[in-house]
Short mmCIF file of C-alpha atoms and ligand atoms in Angstrom, two decimals:
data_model
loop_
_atom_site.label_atom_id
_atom_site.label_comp_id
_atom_site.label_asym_id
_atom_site.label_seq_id
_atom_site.Cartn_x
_atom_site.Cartn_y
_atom_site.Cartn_z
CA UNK A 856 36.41 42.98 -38.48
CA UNK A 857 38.55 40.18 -36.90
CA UNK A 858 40.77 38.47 -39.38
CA UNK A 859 42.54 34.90 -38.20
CA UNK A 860 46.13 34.85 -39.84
CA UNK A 861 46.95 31.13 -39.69
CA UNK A 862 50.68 29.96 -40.13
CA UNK A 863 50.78 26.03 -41.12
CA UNK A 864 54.11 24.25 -40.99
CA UNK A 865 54.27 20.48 -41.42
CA UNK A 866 54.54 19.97 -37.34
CA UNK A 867 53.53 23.26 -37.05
CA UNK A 868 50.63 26.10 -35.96
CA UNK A 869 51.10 29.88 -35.15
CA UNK A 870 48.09 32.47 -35.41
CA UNK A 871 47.60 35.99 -34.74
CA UNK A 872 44.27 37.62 -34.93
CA UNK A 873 43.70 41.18 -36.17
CA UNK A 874 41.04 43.44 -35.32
CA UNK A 875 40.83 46.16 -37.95
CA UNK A 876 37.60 47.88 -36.03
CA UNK A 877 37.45 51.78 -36.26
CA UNK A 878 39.98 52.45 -38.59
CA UNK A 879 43.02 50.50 -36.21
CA UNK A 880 44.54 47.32 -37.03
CA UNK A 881 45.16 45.86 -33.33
CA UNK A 882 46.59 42.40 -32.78
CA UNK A 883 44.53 40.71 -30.58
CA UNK A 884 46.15 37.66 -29.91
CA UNK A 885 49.00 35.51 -30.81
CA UNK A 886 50.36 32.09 -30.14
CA UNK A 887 51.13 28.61 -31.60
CA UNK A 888 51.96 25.15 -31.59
CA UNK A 889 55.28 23.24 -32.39
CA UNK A 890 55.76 19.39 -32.30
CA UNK A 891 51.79 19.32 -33.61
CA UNK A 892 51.23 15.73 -34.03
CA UNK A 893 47.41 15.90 -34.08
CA UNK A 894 46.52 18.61 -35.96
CA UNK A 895 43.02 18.90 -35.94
CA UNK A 896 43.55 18.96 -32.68
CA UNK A 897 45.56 21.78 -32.80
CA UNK A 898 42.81 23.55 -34.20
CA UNK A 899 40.21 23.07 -31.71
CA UNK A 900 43.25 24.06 -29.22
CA UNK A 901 43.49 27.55 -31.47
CA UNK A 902 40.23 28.51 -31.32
CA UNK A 903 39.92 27.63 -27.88
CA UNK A 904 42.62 29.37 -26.50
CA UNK A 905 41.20 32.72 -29.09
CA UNK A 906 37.96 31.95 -26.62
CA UNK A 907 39.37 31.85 -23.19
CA UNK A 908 41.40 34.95 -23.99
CA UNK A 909 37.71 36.47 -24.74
CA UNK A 910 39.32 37.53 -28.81
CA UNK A 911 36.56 36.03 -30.58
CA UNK A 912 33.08 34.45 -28.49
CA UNK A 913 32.74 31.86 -31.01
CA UNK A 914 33.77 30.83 -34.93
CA UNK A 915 31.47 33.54 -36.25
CA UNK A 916 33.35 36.30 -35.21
CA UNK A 917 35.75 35.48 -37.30
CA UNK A 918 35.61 37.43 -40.91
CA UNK A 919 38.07 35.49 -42.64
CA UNK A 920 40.79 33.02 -41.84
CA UNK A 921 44.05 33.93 -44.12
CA UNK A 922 47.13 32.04 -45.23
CA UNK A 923 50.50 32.75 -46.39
CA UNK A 924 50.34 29.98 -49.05
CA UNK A 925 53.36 29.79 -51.16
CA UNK A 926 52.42 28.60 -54.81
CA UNK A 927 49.78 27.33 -56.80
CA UNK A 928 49.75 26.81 -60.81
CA UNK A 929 48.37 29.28 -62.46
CA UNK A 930 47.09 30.95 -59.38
CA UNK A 931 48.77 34.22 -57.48
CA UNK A 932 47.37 37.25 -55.74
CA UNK A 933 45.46 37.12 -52.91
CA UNK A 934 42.11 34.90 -53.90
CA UNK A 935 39.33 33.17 -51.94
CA UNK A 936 39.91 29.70 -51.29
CA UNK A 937 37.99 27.09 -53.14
CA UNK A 938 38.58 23.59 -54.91
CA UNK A 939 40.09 25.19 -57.58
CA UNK A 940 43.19 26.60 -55.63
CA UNK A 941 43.46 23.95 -53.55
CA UNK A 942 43.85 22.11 -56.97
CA UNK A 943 46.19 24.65 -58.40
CA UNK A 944 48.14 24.72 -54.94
CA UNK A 945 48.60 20.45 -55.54
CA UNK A 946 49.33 20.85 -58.64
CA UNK A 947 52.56 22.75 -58.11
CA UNK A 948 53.19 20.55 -54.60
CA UNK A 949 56.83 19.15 -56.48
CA UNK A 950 57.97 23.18 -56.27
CA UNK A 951 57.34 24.11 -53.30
CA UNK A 952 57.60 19.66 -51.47
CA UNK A 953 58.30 21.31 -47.68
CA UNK A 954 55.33 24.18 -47.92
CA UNK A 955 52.50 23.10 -49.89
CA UNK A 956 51.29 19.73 -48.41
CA UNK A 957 51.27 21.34 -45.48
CA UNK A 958 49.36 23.96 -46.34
CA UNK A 959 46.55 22.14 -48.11
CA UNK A 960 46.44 19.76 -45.17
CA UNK A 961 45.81 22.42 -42.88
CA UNK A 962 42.95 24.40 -44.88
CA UNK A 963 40.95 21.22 -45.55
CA UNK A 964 41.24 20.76 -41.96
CA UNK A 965 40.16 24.50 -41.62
CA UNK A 966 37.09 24.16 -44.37
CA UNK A 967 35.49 21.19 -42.20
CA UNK A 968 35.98 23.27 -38.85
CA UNK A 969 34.68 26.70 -39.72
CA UNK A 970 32.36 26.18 -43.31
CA UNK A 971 30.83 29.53 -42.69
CA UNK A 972 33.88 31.65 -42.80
CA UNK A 973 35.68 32.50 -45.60
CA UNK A 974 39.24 31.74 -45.91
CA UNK A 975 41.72 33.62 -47.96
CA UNK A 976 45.03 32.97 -49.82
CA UNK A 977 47.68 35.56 -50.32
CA UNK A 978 50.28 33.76 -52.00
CA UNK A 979 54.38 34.31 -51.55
CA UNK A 980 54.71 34.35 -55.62
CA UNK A 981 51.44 37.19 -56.03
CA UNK A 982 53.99 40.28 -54.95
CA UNK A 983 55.82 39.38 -58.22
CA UNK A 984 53.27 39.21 -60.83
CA UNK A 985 53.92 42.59 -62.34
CA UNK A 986 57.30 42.12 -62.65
CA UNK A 987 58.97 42.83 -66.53
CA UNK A 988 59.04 39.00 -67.80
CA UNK A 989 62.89 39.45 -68.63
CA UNK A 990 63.70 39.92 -64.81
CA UNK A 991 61.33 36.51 -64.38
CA UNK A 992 62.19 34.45 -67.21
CA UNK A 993 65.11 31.38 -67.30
CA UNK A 994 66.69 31.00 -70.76
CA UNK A 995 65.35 27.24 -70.80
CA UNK A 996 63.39 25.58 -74.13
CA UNK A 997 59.71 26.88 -74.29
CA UNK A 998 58.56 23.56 -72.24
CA UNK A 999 60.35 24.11 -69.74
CA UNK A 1000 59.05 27.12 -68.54
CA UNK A 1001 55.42 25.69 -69.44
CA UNK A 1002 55.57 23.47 -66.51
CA UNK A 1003 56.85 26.24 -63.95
CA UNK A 1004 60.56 26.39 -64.88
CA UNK A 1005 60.96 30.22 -64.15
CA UNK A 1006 61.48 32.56 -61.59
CA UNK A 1007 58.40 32.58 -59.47
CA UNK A 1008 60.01 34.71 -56.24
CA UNK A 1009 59.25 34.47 -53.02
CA UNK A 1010 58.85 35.98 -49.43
CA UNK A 1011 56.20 38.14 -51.11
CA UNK A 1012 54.32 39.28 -47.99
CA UNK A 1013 57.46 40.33 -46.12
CA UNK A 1014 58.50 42.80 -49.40
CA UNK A 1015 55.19 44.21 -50.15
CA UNK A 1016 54.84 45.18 -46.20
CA UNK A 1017 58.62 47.29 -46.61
CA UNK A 1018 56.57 48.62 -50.03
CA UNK A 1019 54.26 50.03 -48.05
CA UNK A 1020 56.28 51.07 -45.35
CA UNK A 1021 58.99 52.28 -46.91
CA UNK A 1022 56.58 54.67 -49.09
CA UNK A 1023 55.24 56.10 -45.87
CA UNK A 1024 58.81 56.47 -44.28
CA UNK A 1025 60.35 58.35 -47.38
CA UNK A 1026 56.76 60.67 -47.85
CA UNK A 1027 55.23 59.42 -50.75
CA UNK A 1028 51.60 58.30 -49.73
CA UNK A 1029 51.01 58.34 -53.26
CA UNK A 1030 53.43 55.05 -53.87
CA UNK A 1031 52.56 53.54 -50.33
CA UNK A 1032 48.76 53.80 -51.95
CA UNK A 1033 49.82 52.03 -54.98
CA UNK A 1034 51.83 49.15 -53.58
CA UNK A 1035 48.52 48.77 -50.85
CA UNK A 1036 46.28 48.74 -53.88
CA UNK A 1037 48.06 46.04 -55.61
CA UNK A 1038 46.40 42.98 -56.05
CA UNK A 1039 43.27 44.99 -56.18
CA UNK A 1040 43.57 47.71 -59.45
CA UNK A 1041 47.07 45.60 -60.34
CA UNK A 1042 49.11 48.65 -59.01
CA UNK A 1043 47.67 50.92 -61.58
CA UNK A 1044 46.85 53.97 -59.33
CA UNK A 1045 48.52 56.80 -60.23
CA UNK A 1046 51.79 57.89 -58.72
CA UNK A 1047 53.56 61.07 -59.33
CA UNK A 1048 57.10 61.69 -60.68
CA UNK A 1049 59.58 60.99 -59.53
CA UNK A 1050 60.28 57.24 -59.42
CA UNK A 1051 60.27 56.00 -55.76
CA UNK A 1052 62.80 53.18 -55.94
CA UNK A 1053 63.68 51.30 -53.05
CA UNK A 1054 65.71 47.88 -52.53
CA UNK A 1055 64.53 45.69 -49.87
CA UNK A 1056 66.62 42.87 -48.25
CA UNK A 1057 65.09 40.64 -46.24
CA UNK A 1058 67.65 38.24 -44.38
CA UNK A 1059 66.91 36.01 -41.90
CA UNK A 1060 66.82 32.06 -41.41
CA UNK A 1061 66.22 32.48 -45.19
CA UNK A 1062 66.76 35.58 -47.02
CA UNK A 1063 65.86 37.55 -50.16
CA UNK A 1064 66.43 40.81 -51.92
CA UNK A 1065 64.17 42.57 -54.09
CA UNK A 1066 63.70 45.48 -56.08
CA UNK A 1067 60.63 47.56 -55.49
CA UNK A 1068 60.16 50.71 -58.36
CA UNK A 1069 56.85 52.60 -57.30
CA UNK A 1070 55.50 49.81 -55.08
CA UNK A 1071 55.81 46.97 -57.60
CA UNK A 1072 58.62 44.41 -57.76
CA UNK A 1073 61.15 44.54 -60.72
CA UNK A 1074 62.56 40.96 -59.39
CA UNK A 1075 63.83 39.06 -56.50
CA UNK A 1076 66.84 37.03 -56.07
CA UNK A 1077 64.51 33.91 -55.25
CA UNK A 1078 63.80 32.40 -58.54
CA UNK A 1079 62.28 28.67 -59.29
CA UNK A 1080 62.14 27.57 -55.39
CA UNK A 1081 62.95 29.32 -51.82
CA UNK A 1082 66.16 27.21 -52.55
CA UNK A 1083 67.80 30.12 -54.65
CA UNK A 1084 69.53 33.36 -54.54
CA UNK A 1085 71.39 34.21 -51.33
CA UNK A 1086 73.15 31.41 -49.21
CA UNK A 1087 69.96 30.47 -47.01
CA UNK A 1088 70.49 29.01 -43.02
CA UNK A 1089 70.94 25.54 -44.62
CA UNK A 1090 70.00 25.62 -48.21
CA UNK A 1091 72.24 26.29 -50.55
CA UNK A 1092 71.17 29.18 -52.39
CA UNK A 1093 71.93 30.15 -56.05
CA UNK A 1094 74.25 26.87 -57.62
CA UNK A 1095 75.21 26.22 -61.11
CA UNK A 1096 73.07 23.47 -63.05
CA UNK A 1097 75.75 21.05 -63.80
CA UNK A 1098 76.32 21.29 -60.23
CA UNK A 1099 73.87 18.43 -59.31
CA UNK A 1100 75.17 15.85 -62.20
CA UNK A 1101 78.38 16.21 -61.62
CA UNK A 1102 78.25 15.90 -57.44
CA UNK A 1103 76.02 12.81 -57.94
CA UNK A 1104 78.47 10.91 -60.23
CA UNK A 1105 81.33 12.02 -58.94
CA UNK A 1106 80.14 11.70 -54.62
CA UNK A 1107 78.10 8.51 -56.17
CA UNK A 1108 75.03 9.94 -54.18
CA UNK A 1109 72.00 9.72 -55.54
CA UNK A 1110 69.49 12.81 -56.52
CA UNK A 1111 67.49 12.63 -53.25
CA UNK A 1112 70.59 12.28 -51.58
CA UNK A 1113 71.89 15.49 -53.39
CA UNK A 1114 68.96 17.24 -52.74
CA UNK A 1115 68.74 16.29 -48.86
CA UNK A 1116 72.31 17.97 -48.95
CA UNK A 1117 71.84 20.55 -50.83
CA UNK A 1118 68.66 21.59 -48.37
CA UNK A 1119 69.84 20.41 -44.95
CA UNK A 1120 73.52 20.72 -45.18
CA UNK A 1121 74.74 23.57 -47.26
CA UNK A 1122 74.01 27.14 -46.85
CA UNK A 1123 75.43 29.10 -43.70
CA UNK A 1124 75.08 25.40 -41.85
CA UNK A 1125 77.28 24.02 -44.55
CA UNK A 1126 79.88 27.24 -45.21
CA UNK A 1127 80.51 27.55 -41.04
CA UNK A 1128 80.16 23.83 -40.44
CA UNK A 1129 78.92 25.77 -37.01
CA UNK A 1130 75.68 26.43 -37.04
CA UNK A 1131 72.38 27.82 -39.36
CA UNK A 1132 72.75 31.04 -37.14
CA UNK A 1133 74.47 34.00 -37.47
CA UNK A 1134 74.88 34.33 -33.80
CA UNK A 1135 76.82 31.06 -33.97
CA UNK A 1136 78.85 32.13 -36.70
CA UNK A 1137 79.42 35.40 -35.42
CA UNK A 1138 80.90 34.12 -32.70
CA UNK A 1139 82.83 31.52 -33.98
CA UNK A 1140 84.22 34.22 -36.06
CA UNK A 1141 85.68 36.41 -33.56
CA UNK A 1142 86.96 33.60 -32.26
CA UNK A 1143 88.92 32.84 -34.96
CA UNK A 1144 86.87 30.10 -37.07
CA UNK A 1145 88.22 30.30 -40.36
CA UNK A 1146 85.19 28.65 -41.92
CA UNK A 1147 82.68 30.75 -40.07
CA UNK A 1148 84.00 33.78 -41.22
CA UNK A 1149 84.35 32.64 -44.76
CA UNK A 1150 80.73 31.84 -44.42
CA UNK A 1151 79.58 35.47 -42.91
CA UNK A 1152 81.65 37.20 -46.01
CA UNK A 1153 80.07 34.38 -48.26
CA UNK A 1154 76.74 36.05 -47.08
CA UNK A 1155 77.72 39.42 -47.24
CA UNK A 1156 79.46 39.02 -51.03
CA UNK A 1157 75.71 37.40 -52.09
CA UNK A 1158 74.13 40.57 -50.50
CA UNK A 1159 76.03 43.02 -52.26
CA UNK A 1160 75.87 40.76 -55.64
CA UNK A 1161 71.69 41.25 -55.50
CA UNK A 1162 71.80 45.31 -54.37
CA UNK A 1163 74.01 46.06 -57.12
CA UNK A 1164 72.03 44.16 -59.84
CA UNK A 1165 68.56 45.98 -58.84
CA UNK A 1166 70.54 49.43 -58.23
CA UNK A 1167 71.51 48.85 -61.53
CA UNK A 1168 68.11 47.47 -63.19
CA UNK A 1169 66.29 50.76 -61.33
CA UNK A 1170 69.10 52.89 -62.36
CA UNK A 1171 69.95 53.70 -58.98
CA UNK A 1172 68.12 53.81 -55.89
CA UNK A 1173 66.33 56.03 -53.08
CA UNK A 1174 66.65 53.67 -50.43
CA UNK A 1175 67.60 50.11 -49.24
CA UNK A 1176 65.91 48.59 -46.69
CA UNK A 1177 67.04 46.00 -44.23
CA UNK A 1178 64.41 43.57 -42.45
CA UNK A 1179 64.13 40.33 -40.58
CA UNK A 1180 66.26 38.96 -38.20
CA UNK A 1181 69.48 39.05 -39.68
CA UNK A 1182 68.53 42.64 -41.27
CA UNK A 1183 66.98 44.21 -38.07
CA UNK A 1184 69.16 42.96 -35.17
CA UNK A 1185 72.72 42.65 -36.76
CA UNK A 1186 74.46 45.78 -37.50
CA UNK A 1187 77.86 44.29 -38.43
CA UNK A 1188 76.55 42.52 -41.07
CA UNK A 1189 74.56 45.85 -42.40
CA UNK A 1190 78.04 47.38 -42.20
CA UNK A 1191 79.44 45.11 -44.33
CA UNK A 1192 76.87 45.00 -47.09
CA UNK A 1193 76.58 48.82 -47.29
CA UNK A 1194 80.72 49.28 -46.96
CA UNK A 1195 83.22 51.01 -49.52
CA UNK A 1196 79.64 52.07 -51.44
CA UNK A 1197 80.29 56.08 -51.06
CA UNK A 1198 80.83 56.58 -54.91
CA UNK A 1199 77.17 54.99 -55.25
CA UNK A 1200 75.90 57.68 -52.89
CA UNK A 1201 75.99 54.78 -49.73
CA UNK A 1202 77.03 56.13 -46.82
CA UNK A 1203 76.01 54.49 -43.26
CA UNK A 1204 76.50 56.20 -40.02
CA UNK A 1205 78.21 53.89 -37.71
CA UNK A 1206 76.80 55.23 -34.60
CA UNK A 1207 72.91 54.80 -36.05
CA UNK A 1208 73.79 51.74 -37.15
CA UNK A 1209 75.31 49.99 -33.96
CA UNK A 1210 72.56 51.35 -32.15
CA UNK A 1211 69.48 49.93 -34.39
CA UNK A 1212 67.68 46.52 -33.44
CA UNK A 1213 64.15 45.90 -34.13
CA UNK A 1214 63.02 49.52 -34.66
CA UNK A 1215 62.85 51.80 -37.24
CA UNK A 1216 65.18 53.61 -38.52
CA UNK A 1217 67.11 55.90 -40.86
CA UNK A 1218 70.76 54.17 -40.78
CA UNK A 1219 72.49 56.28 -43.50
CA UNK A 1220 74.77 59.36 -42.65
CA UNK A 1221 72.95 62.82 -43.50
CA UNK A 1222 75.20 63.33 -46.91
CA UNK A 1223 74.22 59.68 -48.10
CA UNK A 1224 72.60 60.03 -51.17
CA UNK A 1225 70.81 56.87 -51.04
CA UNK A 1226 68.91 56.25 -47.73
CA UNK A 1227 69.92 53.17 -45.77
CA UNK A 1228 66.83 52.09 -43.51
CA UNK A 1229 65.49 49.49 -40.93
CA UNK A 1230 61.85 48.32 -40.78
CA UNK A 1231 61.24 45.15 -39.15
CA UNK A 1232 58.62 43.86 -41.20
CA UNK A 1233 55.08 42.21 -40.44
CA UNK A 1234 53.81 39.53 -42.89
CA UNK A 1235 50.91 38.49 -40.88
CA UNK A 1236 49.64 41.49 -41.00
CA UNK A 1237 49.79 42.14 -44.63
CA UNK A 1238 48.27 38.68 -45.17
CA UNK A 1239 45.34 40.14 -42.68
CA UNK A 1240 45.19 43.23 -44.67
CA UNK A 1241 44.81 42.35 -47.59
CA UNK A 1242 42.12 39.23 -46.61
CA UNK A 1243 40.46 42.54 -45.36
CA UNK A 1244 40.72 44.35 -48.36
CA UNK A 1245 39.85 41.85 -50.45
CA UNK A 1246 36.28 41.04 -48.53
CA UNK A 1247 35.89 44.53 -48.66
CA UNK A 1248 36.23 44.35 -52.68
CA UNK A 1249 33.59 42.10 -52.97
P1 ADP B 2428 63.09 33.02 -40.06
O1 ADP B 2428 63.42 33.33 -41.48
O2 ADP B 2428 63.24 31.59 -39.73
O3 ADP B 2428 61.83 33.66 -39.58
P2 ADP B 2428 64.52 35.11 -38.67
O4 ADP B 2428 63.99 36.16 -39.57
O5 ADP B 2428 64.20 35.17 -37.23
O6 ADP B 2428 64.24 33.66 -39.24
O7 ADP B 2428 66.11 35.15 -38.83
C1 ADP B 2428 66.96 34.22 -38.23
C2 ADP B 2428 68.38 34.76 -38.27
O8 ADP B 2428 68.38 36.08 -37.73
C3 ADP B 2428 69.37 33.96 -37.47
O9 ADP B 2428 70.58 33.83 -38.19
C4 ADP B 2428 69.57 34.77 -36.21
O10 ADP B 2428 70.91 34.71 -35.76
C5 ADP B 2428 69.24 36.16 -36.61
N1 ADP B 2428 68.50 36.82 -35.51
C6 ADP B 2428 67.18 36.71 -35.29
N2 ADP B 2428 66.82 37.42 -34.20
C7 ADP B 2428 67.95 37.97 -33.71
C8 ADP B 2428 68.25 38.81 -32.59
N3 ADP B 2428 67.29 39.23 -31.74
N4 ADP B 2428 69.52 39.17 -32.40
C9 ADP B 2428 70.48 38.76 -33.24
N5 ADP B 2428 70.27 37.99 -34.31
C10 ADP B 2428 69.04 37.58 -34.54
#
């Protein structure tokens, strides 16, 4: 069964195809398309270039195109695509301005090209829809939330892959079964005692940190919009309400001026007044920058702020996982989220630590209660999964 995993930014195509034949899951092929100006175009260029690298012979080889769509109203999971979530998906296109357009653009584009195969939505919000409602709810007026004020959560592919993986890591098929069941039984087969609960943080170019109890998601620091929780590359993370008032009166800008700051300027870009990277920073840092290293511990504080409130809505925690490219390749700033933690049972080994990038790993010293882990995680391939499972379901 060979599964297209489609990746559609506004100028923007990457792919990978997955072959789950005989019981593997092989990546066939990979490759994209920036600065996309035509992009049906782009298209035609994707499947031809799956052709010429002899992955598929033609468009019906192809079981199922997937995407990582982001939001839709009153839509989550992973669902078939049809009118009625594309509708859903424009009818929440205000939340989610830089993703959904996009996205609907693209899978029109894909309906024309290929009618006979299905395509398949797992969305970013579906890993959170068995979350308690207290951990998702704002404290706004009743109408509010009716029209999508609440925490929605995001980067829901990238946390349900360390679900699965982390499960496997620590020994407990029976949680790994439940988190890969999900969407299917709505994580309702059976795990045994005790509670597996693991904290994963995702940082990268943006970043999020979520609590995972038995495979399902207690919460997320991304609420409303990707715009929330930790300080992103250059958005601007959690801010106060009163916030955006009181900068426009007082800067006299005006809201979409606010808002083009508060997305392109702020964040690590905006803290450093270097760069969107932590490479940058980093180096700016040991050089001395001031501002750069404010905005590394700016980072780091943010980090710790999120572990600590799911360690303490899990009452405790088995493991924390780090991912993405921040989380798998930078060790210093691993060290700094996990440091002075020993009376919480936190204990990294420096030497493991220094010497992780990109691989798995167990990062923790042996006495550590709570085990401190790297997993660099695969979101295309849990969008291909479960497009596969969910054929398979029907
Ligand atoms: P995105 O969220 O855009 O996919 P990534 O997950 O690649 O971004 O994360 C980008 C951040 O991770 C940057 O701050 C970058 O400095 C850091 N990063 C990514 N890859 C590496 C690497 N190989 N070595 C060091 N830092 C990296």
């Amino acid at each position: 069964m060979k599964i297209l995993v489609a990746n559609l930014g506004s100028t923007s195509l990457k792919w990978r195809l997955f072959d789950f034949s005989n019981g593997a899951e092989t990546l066939l092929h990979k490759g994209g398309f920036e600065r996309v100006a035509d992009y049906p175009k782009a298209i035609e260029d994707c499947l031809a270039a799956l052709k010429d690298a002899g992955a598929i012979a033609n468009e019906s080889d192809l079981a199922a195109v997937g995407f990582k769509t982001v939001i839709a109203k009153g839509v989550t999971g992973c669902v078939r695509i049809d009118d009625r979530v594309l509708a859903a998906m424009e009818a929440f296109n205000g939340l989610a301005p830089a993703h959904n357009p996009p996205y609907l653009t693209g899978i029109r584009l894909f309906v024309r090209r290929v009618p006979g195969v299905p395509l398949v939505a797992l969305f970013e919000t579906a890993f959170y829809q068995f979350a308690p409602e207290p951990m998702m709810r704002y404290a706004v007026p009743p109408a509010w939330h009716d029209i999508g004020v609440r925490r929605w959560g995001f980067h829901g592919a990238s946390h349900k892959f360390i679900a699965e993986r982390s499960a496997q890591l620590l020994g407990r098929d029976d949680v790994a079964r439940r988190a890969q069941s999900l969407y299917l039984d709505a994580g309702k087969s059976p795990v045994s005692a005790p509670d597996l609960r693991v904290i994963s943080c995702h940082l990268g170019g943006s970043s999020s940190i979520t609590g995972i109890r038995n495979g399902v998601a207690i919460g997320t620091s991304m609420g409303m919009s990707p715009q929330s929780g930790l300080p992103q590359n250059n958005r601007v993370g959690d801010l106060d309400a009163e916030a955006l008032p009181y900068a426009v009166k007082t800067l006299g800008l005006t809201v979409a001026e606010a808002q083009r700051q508060l997305t392109q300027e702020s964040g690590l870009k905006g803290l450093s007044g270097v760069s969107n990277d932590i490479r940058d920073i980093t180096t700016a840092a040991e050089q001395g920058n001031a501002q750069a290293r404010r905005a590394l511990d700016v980072f780091v504080a943010s980090a710790r702020h999120w572990i600590g409130s799911y360690f303490f809505g899990m009452g405790g925690a088995d493991a924390i996982v780090f991912t993405a490219g921040i989380g798998e390749n930078r060790a210093e700033i691993r060290a700094a989220i996990c440091a002075n933690l020993d009376q919480l049972g936190i204990i990294l080994d420096a030497e493991k630590n220094a010497a992780t990038r990109s691989q798995e790993a167990v990062i923790s010293a042996a006495d550590s209660r709570v085990k401190v882990m790297v997993i660099p995680t695969n979101e295309e391939l849990v969008v291909a999964r479960e497009t596969k499972r969910l054929l398979e379901a029907r």
